[in-house]
Amino acid sequence: MANGNAWNRHLDLSAKRQTVWGAAHATEFFALGLGGALVANAVFFGAGWGNGDAHRPAYALGIAAVAVGGLVLIADLGKPLRFWRTIANLRHSWISWGVVADGVFLLGACLLWLLNGPAWLGWLTGVAALYVIAYPGFALAASRAIRFWNTPLVPLEFLASGMAVAAALTAWLAPSIAVFRLAAVAFGLGVVLVGLHVVGGYLEAGVARQSARELVRDPRFGAAVLAGMAVPGAVALAASLGSPVAASVWLLAAVLAAGGNWLSKYLLLHVGYYEPFL
Amino acid sequence: MARWGMLINLRECVGCYACTVACQIENGTPPGVLLAPVYQREEGHYPRVRRTFVPALCFHCDDPPCLKACPTGAISKREDGIVLVNEDVCCGSRACLAACPYGAMNFYEAEEPWPGPLSGFLDRRHQVGTALKCTFCAHRIDAGNPTPACVETCPTHCRIFGDLDDPDSEISIKRRDLHAFPPRAEAGTEPRVWYAR
């Protein structure tokens, strides 16, 4: 973005598309969602892979993804060297708590990966992982400026879609009926939540309806829902009901789910509009 | 302690942009950053259409969403109600830009030359990579002159600045007499800048 803000480009008082957050933030949100969900799925549902119950490779991949997400965030700051200050507003800011959760997650997951630590550490890291997945959604949902984001559905969507992608990846690497069921439930929830969000936007007046309409008319949104959620969800449902699914199909489902997840987050940011204040 | 606020009478604004320019000069803002923009709006239907002007600035909300969104705590609210950004603390997350319902937050992305004869002019009062916003000219208030540059410059006196706690101040009287209203009241931010039509 250039100097100023979205309002100052054209000095007419109309709905303005937000220009603050874009592809870099979608990448960050995707990476945090995938990384956090790999660990959360392993801790809470035993849906990981590796030697026995240790799930060390899942933890390693989760750590790498969250680290990448964090680095993308830092690189996008106007003053990257002041990154450490982002934990200063714990009283109000979802992002401050998110940065704390990132730190707890990275430390805890590293200990689990290296030492296979005690159960309480697994639970602590799992709780931090859930917040790592959801906090970008909380930050968006808290915005009273952009009505389409201003709903508690957003963090729930982030949770469901992150856990779905991680479960699809796990289903490819370590297939089991429990993982298939987890993937089927997560994809199903993701589709329902996205549907509720879009319908809710349509039912609102003003810019939320404009956002919902633009989202539905964008063919990329259809691709993200169909190829990124519905198709992998159908594969997971079939597998959980006992149908044999080849590893290559699971790989394709995981790739589609990952692409759809990134795209849906990017489009959610893209259709964010500020309402005229008068 | 005064509780500063502003009333903008839309009937009197002629769209001369003197406030915008005065603010840029007073605060040394870089190109593209407008702390006191004037928006245009078309009202009515053909053939009864008219263009109106809507001066704006930071509304110094009593419940400022920018303050809550900022992860570094760089945004604070003074006792007199003025909301300020500490550029020495801001990390440039732009969370405040996404949070403000009034488009009052600006981001100083990069040093750019001013066009034309002003190309050699670069005020280095502000830090690249940080958020900027209207301060109600707090430096003037602190120096004993409670008149922001935009108010002082306005040729039609459409911006009225004063103490909201003083029932006899011009702003308090006109807020009552002109049936002034807050912008986007449903956002719940309790802005201190009101409009009158």
Tab-separated table of N, CA and C in Angstrom, chain A residues 23-39 61-73 102 105-106 129 132-136 158 161-163 165-166 258 261-262 265:
chain	number	residue	atom	x	y	z
A	23	ALA	N	-2.330	-10.447	0.556
A	23	ALA	CA	-1.782	-11.787	0.341
A	23	ALA	C	-0.804	-12.205	1.454
A	24	ALA	N	0.015	-11.268	1.922
A	24	ALA	CA	0.981	-11.623	2.972
A	24	ALA	C	0.250	-12.074	4.235
A	25	HIS	N	-0.826	-11.354	4.570
A	25	HIS	CA	-1.571	-11.731	5.776
A	25	HIS	C	-2.331	-13.038	5.573
A	26	ALA	N	-2.848	-13.271	4.346
A	26	ALA	CA	-3.510	-14.552	4.082
A	26	ALA	C	-2.504	-15.695	4.263
A	27	THR	N	-1.279	-15.477	3.810
A	27	THR	CA	-0.227	-16.492	3.966
A	27	THR	C	0.072	-16.729	5.440
A	28	GLU	N	0.150	-15.622	6.179
A	28	GLU	CA	0.421	-15.744	7.621
A	28	GLU	C	-0.713	-16.496	8.317
A	29	PHE	N	-1.951	-16.118	8.013
A	29	PHE	CA	-3.097	-16.770	8.660
A	29	PHE	C	-3.135	-18.258	8.299
A	30	PHE	N	-2.837	-18.571	7.025
A	30	PHE	CA	-2.830	-19.971	6.587
A	30	PHE	C	-1.744	-20.762	7.326
A	31	ALA	N	-0.554	-20.195	7.392
A	31	ALA	CA	0.563	-20.908	8.027
A	31	ALA	C	0.298	-21.125	9.513
A	32	LEU	N	-0.230	-20.103	10.187
A	32	LEU	CA	-0.554	-20.257	11.609
A	32	LEU	C	-1.634	-21.313	11.789
A	33	GLY	N	-2.629	-21.305	10.908
A	33	GLY	CA	-3.727	-22.273	11.000
A	33	GLY	C	-3.238	-23.693	10.797
A	34	LEU	N	-2.413	-23.896	9.783
A	34	LEU	CA	-1.910	-25.243	9.498
A	34	LEU	C	-0.992	-25.729	10.627
A	35	GLY	N	-0.048	-24.879	11.012
A	35	GLY	CA	0.916	-25.273	12.044
A	35	GLY	C	0.242	-25.565	13.371
A	36	GLY	N	-0.643	-24.646	13.783
A	36	GLY	CA	-1.341	-24.847	15.045
A	36	GLY	C	-2.201	-26.098	15.015
A	37	ALA	N	-2.871	-26.319	13.878
A	37	ALA	CA	-3.794	-27.456	13.795
A	37	ALA	C	-3.057	-28.787	13.749
A	38	LEU	N	-1.877	-28.822	13.167
A	38	LEU	CA	-1.103	-30.080	13.172
A	38	LEU	C	-0.834	-30.522	14.609
A	39	VAL	N	-0.467	-29.563	15.442
A	39	VAL	CA	-0.164	-29.891	16.844
A	39	VAL	C	-1.450	-30.129	17.638
A	61	LEU	N	6.691	-30.205	11.792
A	61	LEU	CA	6.065	-29.476	10.694
A	61	LEU	C	5.216	-28.321	11.225
A	62	GLY	N	4.530	-28.573	12.348
A	62	GLY	CA	3.723	-27.507	12.971
A	62	GLY	C	4.591	-26.339	13.407
A	63	ILE	N	5.719	-26.646	14.015
A	63	ILE	CA	6.647	-25.582	14.450
A	63	ILE	C	7.131	-24.784	13.240
A	64	ALA	N	7.502	-25.509	12.171
A	64	ALA	CA	8.016	-24.828	10.973
A	64	ALA	C	6.955	-23.905	10.379
A	65	ALA	N	5.706	-24.401	10.296
A	65	ALA	CA	4.638	-23.589	9.689
A	65	ALA	C	4.367	-22.332	10.514
A	66	VAL	N	4.280	-22.481	11.846
A	66	VAL	CA	4.007	-21.311	12.689
A	66	VAL	C	5.182	-20.334	12.634
A	67	ALA	N	6.404	-20.867	12.572
A	67	ALA	CA	7.578	-19.985	12.470
A	67	ALA	C	7.536	-19.197	11.160
A	68	VAL	N	7.158	-19.876	10.082
A	68	VAL	CA	7.052	-19.177	8.788
A	68	VAL	C	5.978	-18.089	8.872
A	69	GLY	N	4.824	-18.437	9.450
A	69	GLY	CA	3.748	-17.444	9.608
A	69	GLY	C	4.214	-16.246	10.407
A	70	GLY	N	4.929	-16.489	11.487
A	70	GLY	CA	5.440	-15.405	12.326
A	70	GLY	C	6.436	-14.534	11.566
A	71	LEU	N	7.296	-15.168	10.777
A	71	LEU	CA	8.288	-14.401	10.018
A	71	LEU	C	7.623	-13.544	8.939
A	72	VAL	N	6.583	-14.090	8.322
A	72	VAL	CA	5.843	-13.301	7.317
A	72	VAL	C	5.235	-12.071	7.994
A	73	LEU	N	4.670	-12.272	9.183
A	73	LEU	CA	4.072	-11.165	9.928
A	73	LEU	C	5.126	-10.106	10.252
A	102	ASP	N	1.795	-17.602	20.287
A	102	ASP	CA	2.815	-18.093	19.351
A	102	ASP	C	4.067	-18.536	20.119
A	105	PHE	N	3.383	-21.646	22.160
A	105	PHE	CA	3.258	-22.763	21.218
A	105	PHE	C	4.636	-23.221	20.744
A	106	LEU	N	5.458	-22.288	20.298
A	106	LEU	CA	6.765	-22.666	19.741
A	106	LEU	C	7.635	-23.330	20.800
A	129	ALA	N	-2.015	-23.803	20.761
A	129	ALA	CA	-2.184	-24.064	19.320
A	129	ALA	C	-3.572	-23.635	18.844
A	132	VAL	N	-3.492	-20.012	18.488
A	132	VAL	CA	-2.670	-19.635	17.332
A	132	VAL	C	-3.497	-19.737	16.047
A	133	ILE	N	-4.312	-20.789	15.954
A	133	ILE	CA	-5.155	-20.965	14.759
A	133	ILE	C	-6.190	-19.844	14.673
A	134	ALA	N	-6.796	-19.528	15.816
A	134	ALA	CA	-7.998	-18.678	15.801
A	134	ALA	C	-7.727	-17.192	15.961
A	135	TYR	N	-6.564	-16.772	16.494
A	135	TYR	CA	-6.452	-15.363	16.871
A	135	TYR	C	-6.508	-14.380	15.695
A	136	PRO	N	-5.990	-14.746	14.504
A	136	PRO	CA	-6.215	-13.793	13.396
A	136	PRO	C	-7.708	-13.573	13.152
A	158	PHE	N	-11.796	-20.110	10.958
A	158	PHE	CA	-10.342	-20.322	10.937
A	158	PHE	C	-9.992	-21.629	11.649
A	161	SER	N	-11.301	-24.685	9.441
A	161	SER	CA	-10.577	-24.887	8.182
A	161	SER	C	-9.127	-25.279	8.445
A	162	GLY	N	-8.512	-24.717	9.478
A	162	GLY	CA	-7.126	-25.102	9.814
A	162	GLY	C	-7.052	-26.563	10.211
A	163	MET	N	-7.980	-26.993	11.069
A	163	MET	CA	-7.966	-28.389	11.521
A	163	MET	C	-8.287	-29.337	10.368
A	165	VAL	N	-7.470	-28.915	7.100
A	165	VAL	CA	-6.279	-29.064	6.244
A	165	VAL	C	-5.257	-29.975	6.930
A	166	ALA	N	-5.035	-29.744	8.220
A	166	ALA	CA	-4.065	-30.564	8.952
A	166	ALA	C	-4.519	-32.024	8.986
A	258	ALA	N	-5.380	-27.237	1.162
A	258	ALA	CA	-4.428	-26.167	1.519
A	258	ALA	C	-4.623	-24.961	0.598
A	261	ASN	N	-7.869	-23.243	1.442
A	261	ASN	CA	-7.779	-22.538	2.723
A	261	ASN	C	-7.112	-21.181	2.548
A	262	TRP	N	-5.983	-21.164	1.829
A	262	TRP	CA	-5.293	-19.883	1.604
A	262	TRP	C	-6.197	-18.935	0.825
A	265	LYS	N	-9.086	-17.419	2.779
A	265	LYS	CA	-8.630	-16.369	3.711
A	265	LYS	C	-8.301	-15.097	2.933
